mmCIF file of C-alpha atoms and ligand atoms in Angstrom:
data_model
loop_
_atom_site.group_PDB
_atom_site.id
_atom_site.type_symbol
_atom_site.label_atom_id
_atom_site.label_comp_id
_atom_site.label_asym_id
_atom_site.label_seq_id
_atom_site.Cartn_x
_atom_site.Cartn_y
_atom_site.Cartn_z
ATOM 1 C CA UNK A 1 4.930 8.756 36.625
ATOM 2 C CA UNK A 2 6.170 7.504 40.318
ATOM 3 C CA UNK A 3 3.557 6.382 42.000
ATOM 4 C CA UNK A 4 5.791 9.008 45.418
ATOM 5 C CA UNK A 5 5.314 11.926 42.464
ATOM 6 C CA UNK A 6 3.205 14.975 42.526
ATOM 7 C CA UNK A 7 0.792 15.389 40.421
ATOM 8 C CA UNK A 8 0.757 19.174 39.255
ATOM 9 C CA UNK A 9 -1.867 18.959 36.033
ATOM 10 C CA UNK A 10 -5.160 20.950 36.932
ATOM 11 C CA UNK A 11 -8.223 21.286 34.596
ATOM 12 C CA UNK A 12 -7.012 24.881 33.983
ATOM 13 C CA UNK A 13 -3.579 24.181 33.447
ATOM 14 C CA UNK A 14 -4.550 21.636 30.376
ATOM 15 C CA UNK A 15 -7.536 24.494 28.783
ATOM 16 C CA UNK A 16 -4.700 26.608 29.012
ATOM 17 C CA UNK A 17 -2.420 24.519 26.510
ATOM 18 C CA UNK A 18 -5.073 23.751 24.551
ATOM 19 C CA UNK A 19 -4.682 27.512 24.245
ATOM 20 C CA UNK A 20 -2.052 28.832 23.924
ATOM 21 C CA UNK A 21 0.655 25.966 23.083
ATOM 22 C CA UNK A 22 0.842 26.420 18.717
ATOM 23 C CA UNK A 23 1.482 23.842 16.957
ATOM 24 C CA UNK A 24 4.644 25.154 15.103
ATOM 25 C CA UNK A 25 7.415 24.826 16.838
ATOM 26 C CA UNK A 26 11.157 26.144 16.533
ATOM 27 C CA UNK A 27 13.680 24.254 14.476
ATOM 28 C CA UNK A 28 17.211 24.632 15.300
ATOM 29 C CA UNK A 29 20.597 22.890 13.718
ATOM 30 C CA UNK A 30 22.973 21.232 15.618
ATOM 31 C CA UNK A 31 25.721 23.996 14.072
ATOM 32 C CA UNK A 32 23.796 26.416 15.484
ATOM 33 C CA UNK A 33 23.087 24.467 18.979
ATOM 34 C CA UNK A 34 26.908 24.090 18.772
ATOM 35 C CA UNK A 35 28.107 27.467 18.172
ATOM 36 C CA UNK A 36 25.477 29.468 19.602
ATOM 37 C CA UNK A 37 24.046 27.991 22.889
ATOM 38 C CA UNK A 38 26.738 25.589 24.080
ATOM 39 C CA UNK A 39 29.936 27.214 22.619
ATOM 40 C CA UNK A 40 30.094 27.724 26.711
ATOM 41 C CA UNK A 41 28.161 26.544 29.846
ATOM 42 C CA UNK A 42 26.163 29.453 30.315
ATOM 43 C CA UNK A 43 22.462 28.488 28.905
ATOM 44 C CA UNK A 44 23.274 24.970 30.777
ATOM 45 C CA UNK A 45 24.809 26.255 34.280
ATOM 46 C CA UNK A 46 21.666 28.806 34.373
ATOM 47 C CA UNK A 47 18.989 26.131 33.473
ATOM 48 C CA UNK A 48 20.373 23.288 35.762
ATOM 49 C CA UNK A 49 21.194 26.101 38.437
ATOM 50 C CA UNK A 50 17.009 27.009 38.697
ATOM 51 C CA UNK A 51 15.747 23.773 37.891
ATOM 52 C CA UNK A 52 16.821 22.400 40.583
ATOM 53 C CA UNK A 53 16.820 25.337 43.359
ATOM 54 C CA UNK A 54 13.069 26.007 42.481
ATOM 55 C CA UNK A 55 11.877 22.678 41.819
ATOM 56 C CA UNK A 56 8.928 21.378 44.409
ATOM 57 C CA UNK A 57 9.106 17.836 43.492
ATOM 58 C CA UNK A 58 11.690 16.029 45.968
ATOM 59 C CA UNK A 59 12.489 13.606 43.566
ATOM 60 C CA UNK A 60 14.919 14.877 41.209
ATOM 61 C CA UNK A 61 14.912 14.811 37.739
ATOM 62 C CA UNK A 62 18.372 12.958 38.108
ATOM 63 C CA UNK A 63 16.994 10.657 40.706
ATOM 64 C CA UNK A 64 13.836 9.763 37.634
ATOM 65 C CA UNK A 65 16.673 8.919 35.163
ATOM 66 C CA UNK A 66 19.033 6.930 37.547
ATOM 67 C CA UNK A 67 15.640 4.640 38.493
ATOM 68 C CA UNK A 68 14.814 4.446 34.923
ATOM 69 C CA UNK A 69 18.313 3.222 34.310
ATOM 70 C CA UNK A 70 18.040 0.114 37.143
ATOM 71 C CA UNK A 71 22.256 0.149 37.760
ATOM 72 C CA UNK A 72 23.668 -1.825 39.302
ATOM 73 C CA UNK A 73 27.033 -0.648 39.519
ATOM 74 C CA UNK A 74 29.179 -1.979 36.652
ATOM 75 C CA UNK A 75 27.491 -0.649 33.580
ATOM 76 C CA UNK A 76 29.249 0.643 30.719
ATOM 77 C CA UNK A 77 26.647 3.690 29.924
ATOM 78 C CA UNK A 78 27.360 6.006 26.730
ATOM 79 C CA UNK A 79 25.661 9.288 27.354
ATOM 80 C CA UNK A 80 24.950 10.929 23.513
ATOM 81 C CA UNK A 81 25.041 15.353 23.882
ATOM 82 C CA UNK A 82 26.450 14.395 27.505
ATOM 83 C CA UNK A 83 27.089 18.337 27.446
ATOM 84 C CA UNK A 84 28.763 19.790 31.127
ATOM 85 C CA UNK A 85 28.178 15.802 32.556
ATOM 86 C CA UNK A 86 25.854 17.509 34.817
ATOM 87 C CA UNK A 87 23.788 14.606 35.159
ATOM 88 C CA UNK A 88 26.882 11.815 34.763
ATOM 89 C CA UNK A 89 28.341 13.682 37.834
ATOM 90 C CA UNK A 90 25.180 12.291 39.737
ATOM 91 C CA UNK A 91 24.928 9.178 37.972
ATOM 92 C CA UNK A 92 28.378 8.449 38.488
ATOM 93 C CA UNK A 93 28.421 7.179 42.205
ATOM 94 C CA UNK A 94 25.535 4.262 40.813
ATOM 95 C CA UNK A 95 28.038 2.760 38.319
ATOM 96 C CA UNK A 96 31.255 3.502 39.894
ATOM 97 C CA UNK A 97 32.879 0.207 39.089
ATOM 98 C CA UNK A 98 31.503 0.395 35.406
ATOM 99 C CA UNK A 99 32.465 3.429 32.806
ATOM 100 C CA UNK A 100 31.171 6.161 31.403
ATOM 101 C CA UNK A 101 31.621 7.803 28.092
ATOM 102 C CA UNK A 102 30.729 11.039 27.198
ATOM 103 C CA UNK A 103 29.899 12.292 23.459
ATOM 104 C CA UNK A 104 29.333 15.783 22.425
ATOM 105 C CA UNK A 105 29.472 17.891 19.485
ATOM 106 C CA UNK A 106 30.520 21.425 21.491
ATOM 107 C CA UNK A 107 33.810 21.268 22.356
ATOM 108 C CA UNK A 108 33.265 24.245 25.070
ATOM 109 C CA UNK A 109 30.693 21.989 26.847
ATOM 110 C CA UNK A 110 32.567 19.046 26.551
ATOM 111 C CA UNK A 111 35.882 20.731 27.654
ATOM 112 C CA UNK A 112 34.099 21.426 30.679
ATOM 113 C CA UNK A 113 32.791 17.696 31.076
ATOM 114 C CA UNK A 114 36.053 16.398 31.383
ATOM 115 C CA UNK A 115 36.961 19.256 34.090
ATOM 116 C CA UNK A 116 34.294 18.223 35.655
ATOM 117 C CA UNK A 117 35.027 14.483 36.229
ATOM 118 C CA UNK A 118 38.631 14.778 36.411
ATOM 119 C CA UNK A 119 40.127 12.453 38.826
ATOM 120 C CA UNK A 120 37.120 10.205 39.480
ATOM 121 C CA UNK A 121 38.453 6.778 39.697
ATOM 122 C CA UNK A 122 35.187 5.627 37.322
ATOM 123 C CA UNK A 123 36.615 5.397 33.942
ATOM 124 C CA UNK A 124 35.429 8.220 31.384
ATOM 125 C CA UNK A 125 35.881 9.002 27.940
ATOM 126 C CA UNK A 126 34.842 11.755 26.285
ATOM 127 C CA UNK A 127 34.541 12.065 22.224
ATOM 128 C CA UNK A 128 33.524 15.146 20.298
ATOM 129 C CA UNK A 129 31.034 13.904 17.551
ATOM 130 C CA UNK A 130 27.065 13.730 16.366
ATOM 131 C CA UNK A 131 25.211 11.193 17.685
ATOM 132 C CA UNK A 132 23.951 9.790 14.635
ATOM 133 C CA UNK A 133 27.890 8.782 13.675
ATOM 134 C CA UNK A 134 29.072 6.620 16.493
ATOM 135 C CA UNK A 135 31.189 4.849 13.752
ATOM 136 C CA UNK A 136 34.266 5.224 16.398
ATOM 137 C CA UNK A 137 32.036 2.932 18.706
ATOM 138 C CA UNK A 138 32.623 -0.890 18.871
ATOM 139 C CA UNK A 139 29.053 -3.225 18.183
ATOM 140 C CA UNK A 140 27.794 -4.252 21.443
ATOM 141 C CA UNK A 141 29.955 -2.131 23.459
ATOM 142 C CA UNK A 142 27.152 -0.727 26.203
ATOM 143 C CA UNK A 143 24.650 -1.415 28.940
ATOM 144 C CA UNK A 144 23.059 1.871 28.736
ATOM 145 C CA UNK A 145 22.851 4.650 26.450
ATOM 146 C CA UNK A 146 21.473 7.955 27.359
ATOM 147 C CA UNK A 147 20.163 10.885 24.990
ATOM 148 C CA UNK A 148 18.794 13.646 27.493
ATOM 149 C CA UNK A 149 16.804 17.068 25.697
ATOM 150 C CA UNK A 150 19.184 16.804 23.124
ATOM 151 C CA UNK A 151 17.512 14.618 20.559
ATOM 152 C CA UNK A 152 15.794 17.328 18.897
ATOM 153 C CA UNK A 153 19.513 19.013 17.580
ATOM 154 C CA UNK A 154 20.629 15.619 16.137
ATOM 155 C CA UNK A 155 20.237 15.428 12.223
ATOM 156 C CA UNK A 156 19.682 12.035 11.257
ATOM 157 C CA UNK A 157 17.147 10.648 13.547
ATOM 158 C CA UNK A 158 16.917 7.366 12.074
ATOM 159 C CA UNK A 159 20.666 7.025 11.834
ATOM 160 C CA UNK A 160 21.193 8.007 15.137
ATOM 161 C CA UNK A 161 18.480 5.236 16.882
ATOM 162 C CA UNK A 162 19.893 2.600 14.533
ATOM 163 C CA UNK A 163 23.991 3.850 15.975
ATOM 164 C CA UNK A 164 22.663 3.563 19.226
ATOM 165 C CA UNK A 165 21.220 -0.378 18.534
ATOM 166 C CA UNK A 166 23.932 -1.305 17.211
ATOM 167 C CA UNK A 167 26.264 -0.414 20.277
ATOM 168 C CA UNK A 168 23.937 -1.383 23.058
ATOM 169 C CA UNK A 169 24.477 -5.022 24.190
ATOM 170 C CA UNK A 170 21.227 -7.244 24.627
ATOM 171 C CA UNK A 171 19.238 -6.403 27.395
ATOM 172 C CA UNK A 172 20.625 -2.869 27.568
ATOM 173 C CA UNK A 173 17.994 -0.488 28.422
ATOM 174 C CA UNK A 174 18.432 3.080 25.833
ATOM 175 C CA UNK A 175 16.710 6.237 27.706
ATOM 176 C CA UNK A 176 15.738 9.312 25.819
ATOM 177 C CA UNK A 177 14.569 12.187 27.873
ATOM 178 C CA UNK A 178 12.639 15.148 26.639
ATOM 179 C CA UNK A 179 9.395 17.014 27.230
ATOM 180 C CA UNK A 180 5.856 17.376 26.236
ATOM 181 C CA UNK A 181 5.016 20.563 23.930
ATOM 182 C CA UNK A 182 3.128 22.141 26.723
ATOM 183 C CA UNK A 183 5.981 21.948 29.441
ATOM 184 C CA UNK A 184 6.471 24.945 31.194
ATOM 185 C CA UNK A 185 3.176 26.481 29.859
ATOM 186 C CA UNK A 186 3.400 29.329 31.969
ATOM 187 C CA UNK A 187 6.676 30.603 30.941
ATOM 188 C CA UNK A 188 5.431 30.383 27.298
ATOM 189 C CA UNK A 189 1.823 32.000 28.266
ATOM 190 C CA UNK A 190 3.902 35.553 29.832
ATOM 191 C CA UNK A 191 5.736 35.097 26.823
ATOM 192 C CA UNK A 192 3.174 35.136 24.285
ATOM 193 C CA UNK A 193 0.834 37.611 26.004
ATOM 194 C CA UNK A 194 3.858 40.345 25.957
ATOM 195 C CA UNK A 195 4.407 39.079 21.865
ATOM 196 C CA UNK A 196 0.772 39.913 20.784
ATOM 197 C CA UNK A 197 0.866 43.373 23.342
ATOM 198 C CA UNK A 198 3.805 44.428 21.090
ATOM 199 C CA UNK A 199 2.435 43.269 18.207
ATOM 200 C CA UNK A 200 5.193 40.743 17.636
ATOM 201 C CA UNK A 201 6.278 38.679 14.122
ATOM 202 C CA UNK A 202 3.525 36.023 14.396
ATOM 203 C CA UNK A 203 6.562 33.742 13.469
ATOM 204 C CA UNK A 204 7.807 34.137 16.636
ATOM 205 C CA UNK A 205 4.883 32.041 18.605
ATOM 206 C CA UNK A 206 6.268 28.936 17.552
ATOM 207 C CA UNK A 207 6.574 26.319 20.515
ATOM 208 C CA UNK A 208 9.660 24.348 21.491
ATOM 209 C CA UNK A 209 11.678 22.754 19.299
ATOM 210 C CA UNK A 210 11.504 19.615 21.091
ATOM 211 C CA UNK A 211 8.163 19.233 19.263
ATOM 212 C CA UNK A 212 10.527 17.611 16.886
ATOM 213 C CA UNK A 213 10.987 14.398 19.244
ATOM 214 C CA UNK A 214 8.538 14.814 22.281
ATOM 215 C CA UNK A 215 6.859 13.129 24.503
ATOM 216 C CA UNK A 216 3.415 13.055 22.462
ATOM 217 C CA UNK A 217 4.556 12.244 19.351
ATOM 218 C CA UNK A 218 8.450 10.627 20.146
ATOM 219 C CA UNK A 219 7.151 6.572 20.310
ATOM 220 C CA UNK A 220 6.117 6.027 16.753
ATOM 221 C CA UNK A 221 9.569 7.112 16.117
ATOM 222 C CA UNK A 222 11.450 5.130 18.001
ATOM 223 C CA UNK A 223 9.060 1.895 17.588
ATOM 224 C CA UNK A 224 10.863 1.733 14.155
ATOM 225 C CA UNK A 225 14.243 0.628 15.550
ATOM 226 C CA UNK A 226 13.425 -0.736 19.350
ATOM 227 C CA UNK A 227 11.065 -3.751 20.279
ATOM 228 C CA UNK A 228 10.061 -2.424 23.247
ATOM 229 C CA UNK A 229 9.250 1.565 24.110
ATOM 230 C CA UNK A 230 8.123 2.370 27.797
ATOM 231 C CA UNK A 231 7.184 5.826 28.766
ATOM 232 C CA UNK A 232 8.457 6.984 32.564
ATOM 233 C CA UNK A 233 6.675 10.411 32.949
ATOM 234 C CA UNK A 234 7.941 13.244 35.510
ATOM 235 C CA UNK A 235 6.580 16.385 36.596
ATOM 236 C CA UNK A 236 7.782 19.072 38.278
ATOM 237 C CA UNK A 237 6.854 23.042 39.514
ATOM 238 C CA UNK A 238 9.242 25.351 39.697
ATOM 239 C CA UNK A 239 8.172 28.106 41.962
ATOM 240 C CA UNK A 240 9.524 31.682 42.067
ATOM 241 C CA UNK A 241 9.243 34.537 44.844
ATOM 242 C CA UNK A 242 11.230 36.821 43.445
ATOM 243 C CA UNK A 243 11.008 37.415 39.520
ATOM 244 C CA UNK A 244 15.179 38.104 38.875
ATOM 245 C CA UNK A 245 15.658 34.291 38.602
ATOM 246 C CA UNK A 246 13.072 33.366 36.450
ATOM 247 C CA UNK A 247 14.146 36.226 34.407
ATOM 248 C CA UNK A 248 17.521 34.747 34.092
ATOM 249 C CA UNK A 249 16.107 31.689 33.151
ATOM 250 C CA UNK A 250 14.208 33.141 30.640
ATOM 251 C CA UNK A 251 16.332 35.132 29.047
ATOM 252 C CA UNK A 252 20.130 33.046 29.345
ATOM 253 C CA UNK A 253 18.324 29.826 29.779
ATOM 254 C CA UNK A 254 15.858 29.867 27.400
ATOM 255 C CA UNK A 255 16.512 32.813 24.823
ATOM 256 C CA UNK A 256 13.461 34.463 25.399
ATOM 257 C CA UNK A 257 11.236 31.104 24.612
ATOM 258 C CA UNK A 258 14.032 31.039 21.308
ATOM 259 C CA UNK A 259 13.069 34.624 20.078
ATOM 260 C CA UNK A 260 16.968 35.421 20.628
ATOM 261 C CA UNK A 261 18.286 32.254 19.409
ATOM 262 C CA UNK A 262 19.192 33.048 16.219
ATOM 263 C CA UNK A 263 20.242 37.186 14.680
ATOM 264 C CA UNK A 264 16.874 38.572 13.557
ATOM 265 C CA UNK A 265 16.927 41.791 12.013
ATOM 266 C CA UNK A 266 13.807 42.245 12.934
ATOM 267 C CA UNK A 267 14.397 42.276 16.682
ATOM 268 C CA UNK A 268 16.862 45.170 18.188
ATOM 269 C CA UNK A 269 18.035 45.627 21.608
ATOM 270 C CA UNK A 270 15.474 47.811 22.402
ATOM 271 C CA UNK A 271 12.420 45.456 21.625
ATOM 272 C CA UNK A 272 13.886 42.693 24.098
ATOM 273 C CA UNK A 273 14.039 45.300 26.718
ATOM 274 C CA UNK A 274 10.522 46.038 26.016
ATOM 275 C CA UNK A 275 9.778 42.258 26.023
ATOM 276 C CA UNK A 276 11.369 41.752 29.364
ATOM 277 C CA UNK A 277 9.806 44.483 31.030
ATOM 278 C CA UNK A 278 6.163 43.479 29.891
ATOM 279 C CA UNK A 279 7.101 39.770 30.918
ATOM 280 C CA UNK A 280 8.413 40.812 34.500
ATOM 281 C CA UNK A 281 5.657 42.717 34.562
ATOM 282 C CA UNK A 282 3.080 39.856 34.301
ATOM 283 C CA UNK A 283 5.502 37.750 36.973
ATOM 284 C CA UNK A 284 5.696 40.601 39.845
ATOM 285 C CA UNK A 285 1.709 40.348 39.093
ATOM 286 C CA UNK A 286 1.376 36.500 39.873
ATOM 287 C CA UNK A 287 3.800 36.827 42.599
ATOM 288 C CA UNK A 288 1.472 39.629 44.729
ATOM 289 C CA UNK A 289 -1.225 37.757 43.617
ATOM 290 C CA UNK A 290 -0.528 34.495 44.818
ATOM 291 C CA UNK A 291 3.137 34.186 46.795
ATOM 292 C CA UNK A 292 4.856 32.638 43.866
ATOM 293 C CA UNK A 293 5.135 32.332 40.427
ATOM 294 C CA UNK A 294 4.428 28.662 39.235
ATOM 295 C CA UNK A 295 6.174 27.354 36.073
ATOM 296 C CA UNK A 296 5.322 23.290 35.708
ATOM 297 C CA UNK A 297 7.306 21.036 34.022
ATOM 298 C CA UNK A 298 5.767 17.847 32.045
ATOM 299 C CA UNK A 299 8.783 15.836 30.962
ATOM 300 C CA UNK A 300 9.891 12.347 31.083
ATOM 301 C CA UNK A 301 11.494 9.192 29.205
ATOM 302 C CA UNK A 302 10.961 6.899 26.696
ATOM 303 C CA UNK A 303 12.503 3.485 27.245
ATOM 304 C CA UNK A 304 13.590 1.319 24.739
ATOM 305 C CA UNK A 305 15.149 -2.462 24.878
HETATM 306 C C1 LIG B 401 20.181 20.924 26.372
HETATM 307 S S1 LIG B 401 21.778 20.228 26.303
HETATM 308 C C2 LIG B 401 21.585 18.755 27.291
HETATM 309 C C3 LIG B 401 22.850 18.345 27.984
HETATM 310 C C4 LIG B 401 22.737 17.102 28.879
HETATM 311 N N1 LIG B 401 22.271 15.943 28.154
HETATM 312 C C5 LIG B 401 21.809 17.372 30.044
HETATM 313 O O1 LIG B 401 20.686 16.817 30.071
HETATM 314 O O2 LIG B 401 22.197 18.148 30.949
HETATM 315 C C6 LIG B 401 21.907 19.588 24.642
HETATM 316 C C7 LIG B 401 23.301 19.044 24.346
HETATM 317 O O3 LIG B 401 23.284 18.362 23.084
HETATM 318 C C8 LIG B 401 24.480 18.669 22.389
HETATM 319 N N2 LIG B 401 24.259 18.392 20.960
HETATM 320 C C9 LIG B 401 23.570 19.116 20.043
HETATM 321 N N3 LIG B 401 23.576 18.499 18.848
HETATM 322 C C10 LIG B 401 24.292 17.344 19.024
HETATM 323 C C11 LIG B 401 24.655 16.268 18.150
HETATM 324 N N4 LIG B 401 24.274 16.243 16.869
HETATM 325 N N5 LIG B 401 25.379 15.259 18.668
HETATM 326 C C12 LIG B 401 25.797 15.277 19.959
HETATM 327 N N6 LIG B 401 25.491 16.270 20.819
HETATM 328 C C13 LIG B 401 24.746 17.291 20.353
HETATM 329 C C14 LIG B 401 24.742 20.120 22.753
HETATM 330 O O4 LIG B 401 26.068 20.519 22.493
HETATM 331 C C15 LIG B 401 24.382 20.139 24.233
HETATM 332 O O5 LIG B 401 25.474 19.826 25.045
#
């Protein structure tokens, strides 16, 4: 973490992922990332939307990657599941005499990438593709490559960290962003409380599926194929006074903690509107309790050379 960075962990915070954070967590394919949360820019307009208009740490979460990323103007960076270039938009003004190229395997996202950058006098390409096929990539063609909460979709792990070696010059720095299991604790604890009220599927308290790669267990990994593997923690709170926007983030940005991701027979219209309702519930509580309700984020980079 930044030494400038709050500090949000608390005692209680940590019992209460020892708690309630299982150790299951979702598994999704990248067809079904593809054609299911990013055939548009919805899930990814809403989540970047209230990330960053309730976050309480000043320091961005694009301001942690660009310092991870030491530009210094010229780069050529690759950016693997780039999806709406959110982040490139930002990064963009740090390498604006280098290039960027942007991969995806969602067309819709990606369609909206290149909208997004049009006209920018920074080079960009964009390429629909998996990351772990980067075969239409020149060797040593990069300064940085970037893989941010998108390495958990990508089938071939090991093929994709060996791609991504293979075009990153010497001396390139390769930054993978995702989170720790327990990030955003709270969101999962209102979650799971209104689960076991309605007597829920116990499949469905399964954590995120970027328990696949995280931040706990993502090093050994990627200590197979890099010499060196730095972790750059970040933390942030997002804080709500009104529940409608965590709501939104809930449901559009996070499909009810995945319990809509995928058609469950199971699950009709009718039990999500009774899931909402007990979840609001819980987060007009916190708010007259205490002014706000707090949802903290532990995320943060590995760093490999
Ligand atoms: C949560 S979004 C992250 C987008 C962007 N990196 C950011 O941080 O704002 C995950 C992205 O990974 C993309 N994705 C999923 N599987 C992929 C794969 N195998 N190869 C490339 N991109 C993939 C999705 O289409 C989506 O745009």
């Amino acid at each position: 973490m930044n030494t400038t960075d709050p500090d949000f962990r608390t005692p209680e915070l940590d019992l209460l992922a020892r708690e309630i954070i299982p150790t299951e967590h979702f598994e999704f394919s990248t067809e079904t990332a593809r054609d299911r949360f990013f055939h548009d820019t919805r899930m990814l307009d809403t989540k970047q939307r209230v990330h960053n208009v309730f976050r309480t740490n000043p320091r961005s979460m694009v301001d942690h990657m660009r310092d991870n990323l030491r530009l210094t103007g010229t780069e050529d960076l690759l950016d693997l599941g780039c999806g709406n270039a959110f982040v490139l938009e930002h990064l963009r003004p740090s390498i604006a005499d280098g290039t960027i190229t942007g991969l995806d395997n969602a067309p819709g996202v990606l369609d909206a990438a290149r909208r997004r950058m049009l006209g920018t006098a920074t080079p960009c390409t964009w390429i629909e593709g998996s990351a772990d096929d980067l075969s239409m990539l020149d060797d040593d063609s990069f300064d940085r490559v970037m893989a941010n909460y998108m390495i958990h979709y990508v089938p071939d792990l090991d093929a994709c960290f060996r791609e991504v070696r293979r075009v990153m010059r010497p001396g390139g720095i390769f930054q993978l962003t995702t989170d720790r299991p327990d990030s955003m604790l709270e969101m999962y604890q209102v979650h799971f409380t209104a689960l076991t009220e309605m007597g829920a599927p116990a499949d469905l308290h399964r954590a995120t599926p970027k328990g696949r790669l995280s931040l706990d267990n993502g090093r050994p990994q990627l200590a197979r194929h890099f010499d060196h593997v730095e972790t750059a923690t970040w933390q942030d709170q997002l804080r709500f006074t009104d529940p409608e926007p965590f709501m939104e983030f809930y449901r559009v940005g996070h499909n009810h903690c995945c319990a809509s991701s995928e058609p469950d027979a199971r699950l009709d219209e009718d039990f999500f509107i009774e899931l909402r309702d007990r979840v609001r519930a819980q987060v007009v509580a916190a708010i007259g309790e205490k002014g706000h309700f707090a949802v903290t984020k532990y995320t943060g980079s590995f760093l490999c050379s």
